[in-house]
Short mmCIF file of C-alpha atoms in Angstrom, two decimals:
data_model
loop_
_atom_site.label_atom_id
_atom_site.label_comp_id
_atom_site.label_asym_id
_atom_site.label_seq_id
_atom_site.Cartn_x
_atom_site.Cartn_y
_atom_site.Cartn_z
CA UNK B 147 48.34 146.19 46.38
CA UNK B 148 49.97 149.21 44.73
CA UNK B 149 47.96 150.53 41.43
CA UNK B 150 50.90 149.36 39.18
CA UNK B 151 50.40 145.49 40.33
CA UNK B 152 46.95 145.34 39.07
CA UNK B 153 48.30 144.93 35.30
CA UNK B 154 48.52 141.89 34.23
CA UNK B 155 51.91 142.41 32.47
CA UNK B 156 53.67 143.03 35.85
CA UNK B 157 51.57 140.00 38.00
CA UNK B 158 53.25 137.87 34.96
CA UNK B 159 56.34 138.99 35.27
CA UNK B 160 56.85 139.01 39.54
CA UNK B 161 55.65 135.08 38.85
CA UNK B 162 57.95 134.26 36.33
CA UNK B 163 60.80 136.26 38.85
CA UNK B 164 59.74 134.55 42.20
CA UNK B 165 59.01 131.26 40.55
CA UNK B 166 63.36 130.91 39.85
CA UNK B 167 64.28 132.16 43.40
CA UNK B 168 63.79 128.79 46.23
CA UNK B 169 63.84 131.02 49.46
CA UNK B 170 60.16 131.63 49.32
CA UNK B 171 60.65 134.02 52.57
CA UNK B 172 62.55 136.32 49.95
CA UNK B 173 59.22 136.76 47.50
CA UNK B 174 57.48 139.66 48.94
CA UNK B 175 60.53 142.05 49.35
CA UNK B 176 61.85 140.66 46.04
CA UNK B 177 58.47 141.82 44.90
CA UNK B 178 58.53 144.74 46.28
CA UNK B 179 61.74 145.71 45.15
CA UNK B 180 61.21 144.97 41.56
CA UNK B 181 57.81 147.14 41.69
CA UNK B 182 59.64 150.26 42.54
CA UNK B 183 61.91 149.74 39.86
CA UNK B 184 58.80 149.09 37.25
CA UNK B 185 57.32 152.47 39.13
CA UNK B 186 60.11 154.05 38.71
CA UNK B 187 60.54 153.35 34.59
CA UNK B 188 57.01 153.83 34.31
CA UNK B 189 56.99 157.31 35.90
CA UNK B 190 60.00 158.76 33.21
CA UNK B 191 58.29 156.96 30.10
CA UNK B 192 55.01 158.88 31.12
CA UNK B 193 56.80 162.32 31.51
CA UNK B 194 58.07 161.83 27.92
CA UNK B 195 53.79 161.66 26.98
CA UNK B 196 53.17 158.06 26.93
CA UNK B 197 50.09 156.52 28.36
CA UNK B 198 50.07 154.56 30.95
CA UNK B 199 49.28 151.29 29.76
CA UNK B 200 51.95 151.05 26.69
CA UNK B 201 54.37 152.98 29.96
CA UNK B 202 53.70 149.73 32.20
CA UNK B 203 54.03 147.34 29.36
CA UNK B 204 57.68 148.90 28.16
CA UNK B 205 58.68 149.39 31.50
CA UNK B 206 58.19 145.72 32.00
CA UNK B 207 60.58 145.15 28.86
CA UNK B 208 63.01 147.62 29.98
CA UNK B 209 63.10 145.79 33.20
CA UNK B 210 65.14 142.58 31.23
CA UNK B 211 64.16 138.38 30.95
CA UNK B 212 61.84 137.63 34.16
CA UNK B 213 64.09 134.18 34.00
CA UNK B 214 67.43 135.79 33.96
CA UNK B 215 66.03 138.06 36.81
CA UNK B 216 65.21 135.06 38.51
CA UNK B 217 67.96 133.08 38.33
CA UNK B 218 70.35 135.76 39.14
CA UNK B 219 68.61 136.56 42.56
CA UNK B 220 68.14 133.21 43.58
CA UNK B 221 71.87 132.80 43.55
CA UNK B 222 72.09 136.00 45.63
CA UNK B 223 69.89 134.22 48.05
CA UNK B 224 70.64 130.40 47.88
CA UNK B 225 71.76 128.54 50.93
CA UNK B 226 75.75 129.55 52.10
CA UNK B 227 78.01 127.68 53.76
CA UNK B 228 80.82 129.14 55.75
CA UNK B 229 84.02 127.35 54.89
CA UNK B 230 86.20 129.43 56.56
CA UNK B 231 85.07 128.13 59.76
CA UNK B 232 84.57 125.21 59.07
CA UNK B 233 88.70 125.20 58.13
CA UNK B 234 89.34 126.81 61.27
CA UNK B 235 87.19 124.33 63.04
CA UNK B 236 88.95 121.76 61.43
CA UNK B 237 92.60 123.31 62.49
CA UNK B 238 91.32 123.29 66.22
CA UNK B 239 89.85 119.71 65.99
CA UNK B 240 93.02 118.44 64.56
CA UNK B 241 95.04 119.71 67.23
CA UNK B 242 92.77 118.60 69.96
CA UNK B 243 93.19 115.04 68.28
CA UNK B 244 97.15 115.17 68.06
CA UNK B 245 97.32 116.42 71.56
CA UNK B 246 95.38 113.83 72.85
CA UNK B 247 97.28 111.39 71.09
CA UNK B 248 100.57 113.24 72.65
CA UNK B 249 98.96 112.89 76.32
CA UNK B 250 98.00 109.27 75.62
CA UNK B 251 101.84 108.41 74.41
CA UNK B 252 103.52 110.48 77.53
CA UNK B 253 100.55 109.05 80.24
CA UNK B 254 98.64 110.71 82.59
CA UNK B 255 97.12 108.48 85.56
CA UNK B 256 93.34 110.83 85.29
CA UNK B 257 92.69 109.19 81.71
CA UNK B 258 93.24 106.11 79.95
CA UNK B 259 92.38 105.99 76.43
CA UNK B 260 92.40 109.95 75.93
CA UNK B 261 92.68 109.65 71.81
CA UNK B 262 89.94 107.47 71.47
CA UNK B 263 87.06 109.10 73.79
CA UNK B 264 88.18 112.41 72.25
CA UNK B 265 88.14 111.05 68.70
CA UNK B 266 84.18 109.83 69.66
CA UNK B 267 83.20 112.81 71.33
CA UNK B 268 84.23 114.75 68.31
CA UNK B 269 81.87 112.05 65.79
CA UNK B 270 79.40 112.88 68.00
CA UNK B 271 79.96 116.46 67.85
CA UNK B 272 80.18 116.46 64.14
CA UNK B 273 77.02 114.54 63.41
CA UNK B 274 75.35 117.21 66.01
CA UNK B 275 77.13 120.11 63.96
CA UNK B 276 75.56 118.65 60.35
CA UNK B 277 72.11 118.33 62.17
CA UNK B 278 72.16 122.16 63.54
CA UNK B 279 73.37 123.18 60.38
CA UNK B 280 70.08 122.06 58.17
CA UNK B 281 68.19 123.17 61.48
CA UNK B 282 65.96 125.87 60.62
CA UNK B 283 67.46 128.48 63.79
CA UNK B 284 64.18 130.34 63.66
CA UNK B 285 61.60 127.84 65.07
CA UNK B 286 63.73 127.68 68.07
CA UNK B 287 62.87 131.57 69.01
CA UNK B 288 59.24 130.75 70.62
CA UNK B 289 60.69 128.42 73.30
CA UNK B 290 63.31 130.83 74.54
CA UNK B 291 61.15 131.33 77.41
CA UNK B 292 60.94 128.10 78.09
CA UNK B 293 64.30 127.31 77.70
CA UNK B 294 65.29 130.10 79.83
CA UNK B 295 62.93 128.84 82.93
CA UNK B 296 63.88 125.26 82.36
CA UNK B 297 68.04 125.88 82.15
CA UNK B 298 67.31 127.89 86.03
CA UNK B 299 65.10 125.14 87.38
CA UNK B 300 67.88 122.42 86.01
CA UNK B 301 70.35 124.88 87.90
CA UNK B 302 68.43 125.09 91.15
CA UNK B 303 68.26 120.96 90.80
CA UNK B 304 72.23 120.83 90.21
CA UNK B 305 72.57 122.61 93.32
CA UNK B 306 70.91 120.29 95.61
CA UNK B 307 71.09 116.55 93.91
CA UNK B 308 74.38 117.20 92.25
CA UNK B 309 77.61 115.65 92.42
CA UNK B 310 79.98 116.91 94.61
CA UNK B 311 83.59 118.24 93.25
CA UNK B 312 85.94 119.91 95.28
CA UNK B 313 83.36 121.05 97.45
CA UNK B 314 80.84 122.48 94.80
CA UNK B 315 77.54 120.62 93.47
CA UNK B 316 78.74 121.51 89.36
CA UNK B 317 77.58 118.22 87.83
CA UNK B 318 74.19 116.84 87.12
CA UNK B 319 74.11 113.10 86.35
CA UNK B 320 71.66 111.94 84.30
CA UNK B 321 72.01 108.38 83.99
CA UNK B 322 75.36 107.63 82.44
CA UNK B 323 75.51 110.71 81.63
CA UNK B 324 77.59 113.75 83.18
CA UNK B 325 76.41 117.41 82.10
CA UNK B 326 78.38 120.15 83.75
CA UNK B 327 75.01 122.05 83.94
CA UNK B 328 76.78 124.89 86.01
CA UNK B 329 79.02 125.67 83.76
CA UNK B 330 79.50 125.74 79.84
CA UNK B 331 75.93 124.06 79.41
CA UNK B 332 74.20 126.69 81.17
CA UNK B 333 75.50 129.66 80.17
CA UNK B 334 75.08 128.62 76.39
CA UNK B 335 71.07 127.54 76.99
CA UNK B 336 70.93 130.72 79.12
CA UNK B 337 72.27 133.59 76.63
CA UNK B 338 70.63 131.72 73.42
CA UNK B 339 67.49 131.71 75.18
CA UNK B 340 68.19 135.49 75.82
CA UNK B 341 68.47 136.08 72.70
CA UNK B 342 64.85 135.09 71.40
CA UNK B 343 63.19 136.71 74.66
CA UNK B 344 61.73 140.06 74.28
CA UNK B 345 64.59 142.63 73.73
CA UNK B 346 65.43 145.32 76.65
CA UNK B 347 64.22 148.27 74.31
CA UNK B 348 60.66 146.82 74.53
CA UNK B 349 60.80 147.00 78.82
CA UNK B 350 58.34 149.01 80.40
CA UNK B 351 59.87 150.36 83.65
CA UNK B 352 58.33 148.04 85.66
CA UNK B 353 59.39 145.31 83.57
CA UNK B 354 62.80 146.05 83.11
CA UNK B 355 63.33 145.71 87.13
CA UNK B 356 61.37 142.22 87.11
CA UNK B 357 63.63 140.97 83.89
CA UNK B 358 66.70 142.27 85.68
CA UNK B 359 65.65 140.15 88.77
CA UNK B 360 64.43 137.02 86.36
CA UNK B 361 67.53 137.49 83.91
CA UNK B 362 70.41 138.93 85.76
CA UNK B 363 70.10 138.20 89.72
CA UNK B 364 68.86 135.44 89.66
CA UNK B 365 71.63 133.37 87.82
CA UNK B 366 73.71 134.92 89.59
CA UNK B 367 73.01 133.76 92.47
CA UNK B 368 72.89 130.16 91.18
CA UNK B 369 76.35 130.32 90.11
CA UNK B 370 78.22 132.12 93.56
CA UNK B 371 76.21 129.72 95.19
CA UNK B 372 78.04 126.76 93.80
CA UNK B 373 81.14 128.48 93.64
CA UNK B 374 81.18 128.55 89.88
CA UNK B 375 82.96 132.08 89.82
CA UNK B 376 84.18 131.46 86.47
CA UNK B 377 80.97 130.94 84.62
CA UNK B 378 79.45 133.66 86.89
CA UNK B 379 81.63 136.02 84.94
CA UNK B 380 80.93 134.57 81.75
CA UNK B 381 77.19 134.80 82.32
CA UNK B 382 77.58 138.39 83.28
CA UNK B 383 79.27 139.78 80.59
CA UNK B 384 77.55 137.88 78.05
CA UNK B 385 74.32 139.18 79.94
CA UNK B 386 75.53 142.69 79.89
CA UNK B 387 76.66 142.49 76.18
CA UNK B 388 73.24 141.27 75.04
CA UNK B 389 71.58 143.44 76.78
CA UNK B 390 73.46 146.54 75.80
CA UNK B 391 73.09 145.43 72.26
CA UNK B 392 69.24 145.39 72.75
CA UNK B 393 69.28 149.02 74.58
CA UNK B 394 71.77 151.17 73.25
CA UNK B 395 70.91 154.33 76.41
CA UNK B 396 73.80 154.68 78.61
CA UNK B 397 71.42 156.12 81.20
CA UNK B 398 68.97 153.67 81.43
CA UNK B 399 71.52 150.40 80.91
CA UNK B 400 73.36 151.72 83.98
CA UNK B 401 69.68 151.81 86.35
CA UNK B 402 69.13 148.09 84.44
CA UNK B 403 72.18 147.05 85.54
CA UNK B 404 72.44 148.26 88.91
CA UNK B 405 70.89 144.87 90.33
CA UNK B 406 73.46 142.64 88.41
CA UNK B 407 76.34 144.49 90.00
CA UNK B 408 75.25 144.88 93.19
CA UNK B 409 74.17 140.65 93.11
CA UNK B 410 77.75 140.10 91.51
CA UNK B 411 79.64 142.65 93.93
CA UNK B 412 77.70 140.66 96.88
CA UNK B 413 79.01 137.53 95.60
CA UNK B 414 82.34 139.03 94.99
CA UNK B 415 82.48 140.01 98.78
CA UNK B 416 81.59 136.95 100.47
CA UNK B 417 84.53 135.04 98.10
CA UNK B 418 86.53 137.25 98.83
CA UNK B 419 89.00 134.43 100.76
CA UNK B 420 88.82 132.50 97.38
CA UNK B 421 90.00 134.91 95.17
CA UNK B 422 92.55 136.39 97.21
CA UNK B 423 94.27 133.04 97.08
CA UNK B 424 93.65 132.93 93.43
CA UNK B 425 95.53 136.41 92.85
CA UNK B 426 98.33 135.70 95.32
CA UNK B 427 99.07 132.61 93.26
CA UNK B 428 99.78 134.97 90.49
CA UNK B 429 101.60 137.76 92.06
CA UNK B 430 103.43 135.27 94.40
CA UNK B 431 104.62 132.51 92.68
CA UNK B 432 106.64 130.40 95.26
CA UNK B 433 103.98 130.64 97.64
CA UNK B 434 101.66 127.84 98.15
CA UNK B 435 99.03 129.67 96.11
CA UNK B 436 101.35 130.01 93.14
CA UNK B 437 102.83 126.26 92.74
CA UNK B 438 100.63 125.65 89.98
CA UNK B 439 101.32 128.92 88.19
CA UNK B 440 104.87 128.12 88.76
CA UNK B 441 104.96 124.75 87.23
CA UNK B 442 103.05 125.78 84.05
CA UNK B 443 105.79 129.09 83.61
CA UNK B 444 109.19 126.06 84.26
CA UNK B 445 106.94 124.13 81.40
CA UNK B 446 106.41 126.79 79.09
CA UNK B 447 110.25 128.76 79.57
CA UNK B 448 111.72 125.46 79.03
CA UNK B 449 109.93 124.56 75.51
CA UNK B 450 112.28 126.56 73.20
CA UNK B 451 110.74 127.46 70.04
CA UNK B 452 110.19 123.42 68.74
CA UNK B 453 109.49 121.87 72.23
CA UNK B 454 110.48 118.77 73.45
CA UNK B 455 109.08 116.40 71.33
CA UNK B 456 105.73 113.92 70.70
CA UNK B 457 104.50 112.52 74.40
CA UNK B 458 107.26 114.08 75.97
CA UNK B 459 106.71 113.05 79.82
CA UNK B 460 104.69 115.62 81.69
CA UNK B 461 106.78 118.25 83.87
CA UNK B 462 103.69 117.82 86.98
CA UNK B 463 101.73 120.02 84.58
CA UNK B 464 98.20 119.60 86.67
CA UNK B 465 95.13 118.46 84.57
CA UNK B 466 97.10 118.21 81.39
CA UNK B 467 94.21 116.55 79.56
CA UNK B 468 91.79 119.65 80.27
CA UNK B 469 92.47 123.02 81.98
CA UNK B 470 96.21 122.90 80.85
CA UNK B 471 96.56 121.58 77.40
CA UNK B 472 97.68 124.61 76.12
CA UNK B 473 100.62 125.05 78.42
CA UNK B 474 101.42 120.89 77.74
CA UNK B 475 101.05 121.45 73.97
CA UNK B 476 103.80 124.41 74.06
CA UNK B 477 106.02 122.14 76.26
CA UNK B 478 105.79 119.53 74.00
CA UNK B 479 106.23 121.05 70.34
CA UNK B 480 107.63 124.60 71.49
CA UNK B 481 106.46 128.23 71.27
CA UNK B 482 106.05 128.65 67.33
CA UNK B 483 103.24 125.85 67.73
CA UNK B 484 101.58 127.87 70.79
CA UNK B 485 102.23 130.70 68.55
CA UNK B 486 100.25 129.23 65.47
CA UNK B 487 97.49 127.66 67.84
CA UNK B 488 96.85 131.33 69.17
CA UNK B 489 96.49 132.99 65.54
CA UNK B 490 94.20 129.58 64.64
CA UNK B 491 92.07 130.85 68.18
CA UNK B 492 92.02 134.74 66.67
CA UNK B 493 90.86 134.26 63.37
CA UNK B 494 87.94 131.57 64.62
CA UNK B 495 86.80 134.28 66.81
CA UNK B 496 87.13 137.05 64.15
CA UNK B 497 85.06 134.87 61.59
CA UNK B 498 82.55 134.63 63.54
CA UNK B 499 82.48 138.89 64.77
CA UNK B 500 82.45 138.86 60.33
CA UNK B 501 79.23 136.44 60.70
CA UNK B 502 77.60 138.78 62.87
CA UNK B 503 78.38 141.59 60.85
CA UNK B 504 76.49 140.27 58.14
CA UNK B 505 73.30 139.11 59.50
CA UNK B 506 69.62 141.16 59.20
CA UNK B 507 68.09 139.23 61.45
CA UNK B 508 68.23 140.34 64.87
CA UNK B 509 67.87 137.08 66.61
CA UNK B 510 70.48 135.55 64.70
CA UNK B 511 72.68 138.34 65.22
CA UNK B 512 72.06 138.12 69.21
CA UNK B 513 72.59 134.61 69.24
CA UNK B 514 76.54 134.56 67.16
CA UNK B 515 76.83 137.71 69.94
CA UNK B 516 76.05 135.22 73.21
CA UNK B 517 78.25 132.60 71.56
CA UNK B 518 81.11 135.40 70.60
CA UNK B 519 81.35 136.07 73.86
CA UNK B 520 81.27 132.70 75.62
CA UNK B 521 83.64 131.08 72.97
CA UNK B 522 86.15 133.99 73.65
CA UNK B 523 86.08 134.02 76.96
CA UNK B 524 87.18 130.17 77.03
CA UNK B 525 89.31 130.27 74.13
CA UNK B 526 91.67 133.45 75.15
CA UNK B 527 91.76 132.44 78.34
CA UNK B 528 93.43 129.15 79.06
CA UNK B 529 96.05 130.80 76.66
CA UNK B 530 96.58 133.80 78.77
CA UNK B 531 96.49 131.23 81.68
CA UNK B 532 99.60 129.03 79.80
CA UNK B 533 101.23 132.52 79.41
CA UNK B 534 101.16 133.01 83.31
CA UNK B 535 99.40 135.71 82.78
CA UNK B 536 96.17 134.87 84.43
CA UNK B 537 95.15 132.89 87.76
CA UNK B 538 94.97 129.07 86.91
CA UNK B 539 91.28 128.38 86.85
CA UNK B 540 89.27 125.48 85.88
CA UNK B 541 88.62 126.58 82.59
CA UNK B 542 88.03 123.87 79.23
CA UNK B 543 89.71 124.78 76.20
CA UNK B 544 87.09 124.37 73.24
CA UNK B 545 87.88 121.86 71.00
CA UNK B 546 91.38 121.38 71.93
CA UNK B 547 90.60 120.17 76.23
CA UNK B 548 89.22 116.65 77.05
CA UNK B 549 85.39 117.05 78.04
CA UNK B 550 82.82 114.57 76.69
CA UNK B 551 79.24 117.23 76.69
CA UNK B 552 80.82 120.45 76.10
CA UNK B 553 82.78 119.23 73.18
CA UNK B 554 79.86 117.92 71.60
CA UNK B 555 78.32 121.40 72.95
CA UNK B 556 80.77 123.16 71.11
CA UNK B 557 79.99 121.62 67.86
CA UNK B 558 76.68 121.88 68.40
CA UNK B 559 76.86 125.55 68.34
CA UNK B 560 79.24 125.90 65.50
CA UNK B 561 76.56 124.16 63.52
CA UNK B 562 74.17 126.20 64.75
CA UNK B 563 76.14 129.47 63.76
CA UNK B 564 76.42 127.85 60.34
CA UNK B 565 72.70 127.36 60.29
CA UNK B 566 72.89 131.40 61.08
CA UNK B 567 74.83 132.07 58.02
CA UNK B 568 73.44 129.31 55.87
CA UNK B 569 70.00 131.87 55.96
CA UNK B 570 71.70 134.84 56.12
CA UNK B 571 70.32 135.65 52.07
CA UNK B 572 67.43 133.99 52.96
CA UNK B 573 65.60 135.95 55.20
CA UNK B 574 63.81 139.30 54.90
CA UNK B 575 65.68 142.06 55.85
CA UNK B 576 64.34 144.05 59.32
CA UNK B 577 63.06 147.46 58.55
CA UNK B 578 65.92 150.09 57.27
CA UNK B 579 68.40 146.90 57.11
CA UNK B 580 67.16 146.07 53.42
CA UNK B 581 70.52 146.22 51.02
CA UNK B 582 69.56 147.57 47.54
CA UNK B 583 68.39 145.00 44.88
CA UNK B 584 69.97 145.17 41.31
CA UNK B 585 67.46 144.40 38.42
CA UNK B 586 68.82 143.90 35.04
#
């Protein structure tokens, strides 16, 4: 307790501040902050000869009404709620739900009924979003281990009890349901559960080689093993990003790395086959490898700026329901819509780079970066796919693509990114990160 805080006169008047300001996490720096104000006052009336009793006491005057103090800060740091994203979210969700509607209308013989399971995953989804939103994000943090072992050991059991597609154990059924738990599902739980484990600036040497092992190498090799080269990339860069984030040495985040690459490089190598065929359908597009990149480019030149109208019949776009709605949605209502989805995509992702711009807290900050980067990837690419400028992969569009877990995934995380920003007054700033405080 500093010497000032003993008076009476300034114990009254930190209660009557902190008793109008709800985010009780907020009392001891608002404390704080106001004492080094009262110091401060106290310190210039005594200069000018007054004791320093009657100095406290006018200090404490000077300082304004405790209530109005009160009140004013606990606006500063009252709950927020992001409505620009949840507009943008909106935007998305609305034209996932027309373009469903569009696919049901023109008919596709993979699914019947496309409007109607979309329009219940995304109820589901929203009811998830509302329930991460009032989710306090912090009591998550001490099961990131936990979370982190279970996700790999869920992995490991996708790979041998999975179901089989196209050759690759991807799914794991549980019951009715279908989780694609080596793809989105995993690399979400993975990278939040990075984010709460203990940051690469706190690794010992010996450490940092066993957490490159645990965190890096070893998911890697889960997803080469099934194939999952996509995700694999995902994982890696999101990996990398975190990491760097955590450890800002360019010296020692290339020895961390060197494991990850030379895992990922290995994995690289042996699919090699795989991915030639996957580049030679971009470069070559008459070839067998390119029909499907040659399909989506007739769909897309042939649009015109308005398209060719609501449920117009499919031009043998494959997988119009998922991996190419974005291509479909240009061929149906033209380039200025594919144009207007695209900015809707940018400014989604730039809110939420603003969100993490924002935050104190650095486990809030790491998780919006994880979900920044996994978003991203699957947002801006199954555009630069429709744009034939990327190999066709099997790649969901968020929001917009048919896919009953990761939509409601998706929401999920949007509500938990809300939840981020919903505290972001709320919580004590981290050493150095404190902004100044204003007293009347």
């Amino acid at each position: 307790m500093r010497p000032i805080e003993e008076y009476k006169v300034v114990q009254d008047f930190l209660g009557r501040v902190c008793r109008q300001v709800r985010a009780r996490a907020m009392h001891p720096e608002i404390r704080e902050e106001l004492l080094g104000h009262i110091e401060e006052r106290t310190e210039l009336l005594m200069l000018e000869g007054n004791a320093e009793g009657p100095a406290v006491e006018d200090a404490v005057k000077q300082m304004g009404a405790p209530e109005d103090i009160g009140k004013s800060l606990h606006l500063a740091h009252r709950p927020q709620l992001d409505w620009k994203l949840l507009v943008l979210l909106a935007l998305l969700s609305l034209v996932g739900l027309f373009g469903a509607l569009s696919v049901d209308y023109a008919g596709t013989e993979f699914v019947s009924d496309f409007f109607v399971r979309k329009a219940w995953f995304f109820g589901i989804g929203l009811i998830l979003l509302i329930g991460f939103y009032f989710l306090d994000y912090r009591k998550l943090k001490k099961y990131s281990g936990v979370l982190f072992f279970i996700t790999l050991c869920l992995m490991a059991m996708t790979e041998f009890f999975g179901t089989n597609v196209n050759g690759a154990n991807l799914y794991l059924h549980f019951g009715p349901i279908v989780i694609p738990m080596l793809g989105t599902v995993s690399v979400f739980f993975l990278l939040f559960a990075a984010a709460g484990m203990k940051p690469a600036s706190q690794w010992r040497p010996w450490e940092g080689v066993v957490q490159i092992l645990y965190r890096g190498v070893l998911p890697v090799f889960l997803y080469g093993w099934s194939d999952s080269m996509v995700y694999l990339f995902v994982y890696v860069l999101g990996f990398l990003v975190l990491t760097w984030t955590t450890k800002r040495s360019i010296k020692q985040f290339a020895v961390l790395m060197l494991p990850s690459f030379i895992g990922l490089a290995y994995i690289l190598f042996t699919k090699r086959i795989y991915l030639m065929w996957r580049l030679e359908g971009l470069a070559d597009r008459e070839g067998d490898g390119g029909y499907f990149m040659r399909v989506i480019a007739d769909a897309v030149s042939s649009a015109g700026w308005f398209g060719q109208g609501f449920a117009a019949p499919n031009p043998g776009i494959p997988y119009v329901y998922s991996d190419s709605i974005y291509p479909y949605l240009i061929y149906c209502f033209g380039w200025m819509f594919g144009i207007v989805v695209g900015m809707v995509v940018l400014l989604f992702l730039a809110r939420m780079w603003s969100i993490s711009n924002v935050l104190h807290d650095s486990y809030g900050k790491n998780i919006v970066t994880g979900v920044i980067v996994v978003l991203g990837l699957r947002m801006l690419m199954p555009i630069i796919m429709g744009l034939g400028m990327f190999p066709v992969v099997s790649l969901d569009f968020p929001f917009i693509s048919y896919g009953g877990v990761n939509n409601m995934l998706d929401f999920a995380i949007v509500g938990l990114l809300l939840s981020i920003y919903r505290r972001k007054n709320m919580i004590p700033s981290e050493a150095g990160d404190a902004p100044p405080m204003r007293a009347a």
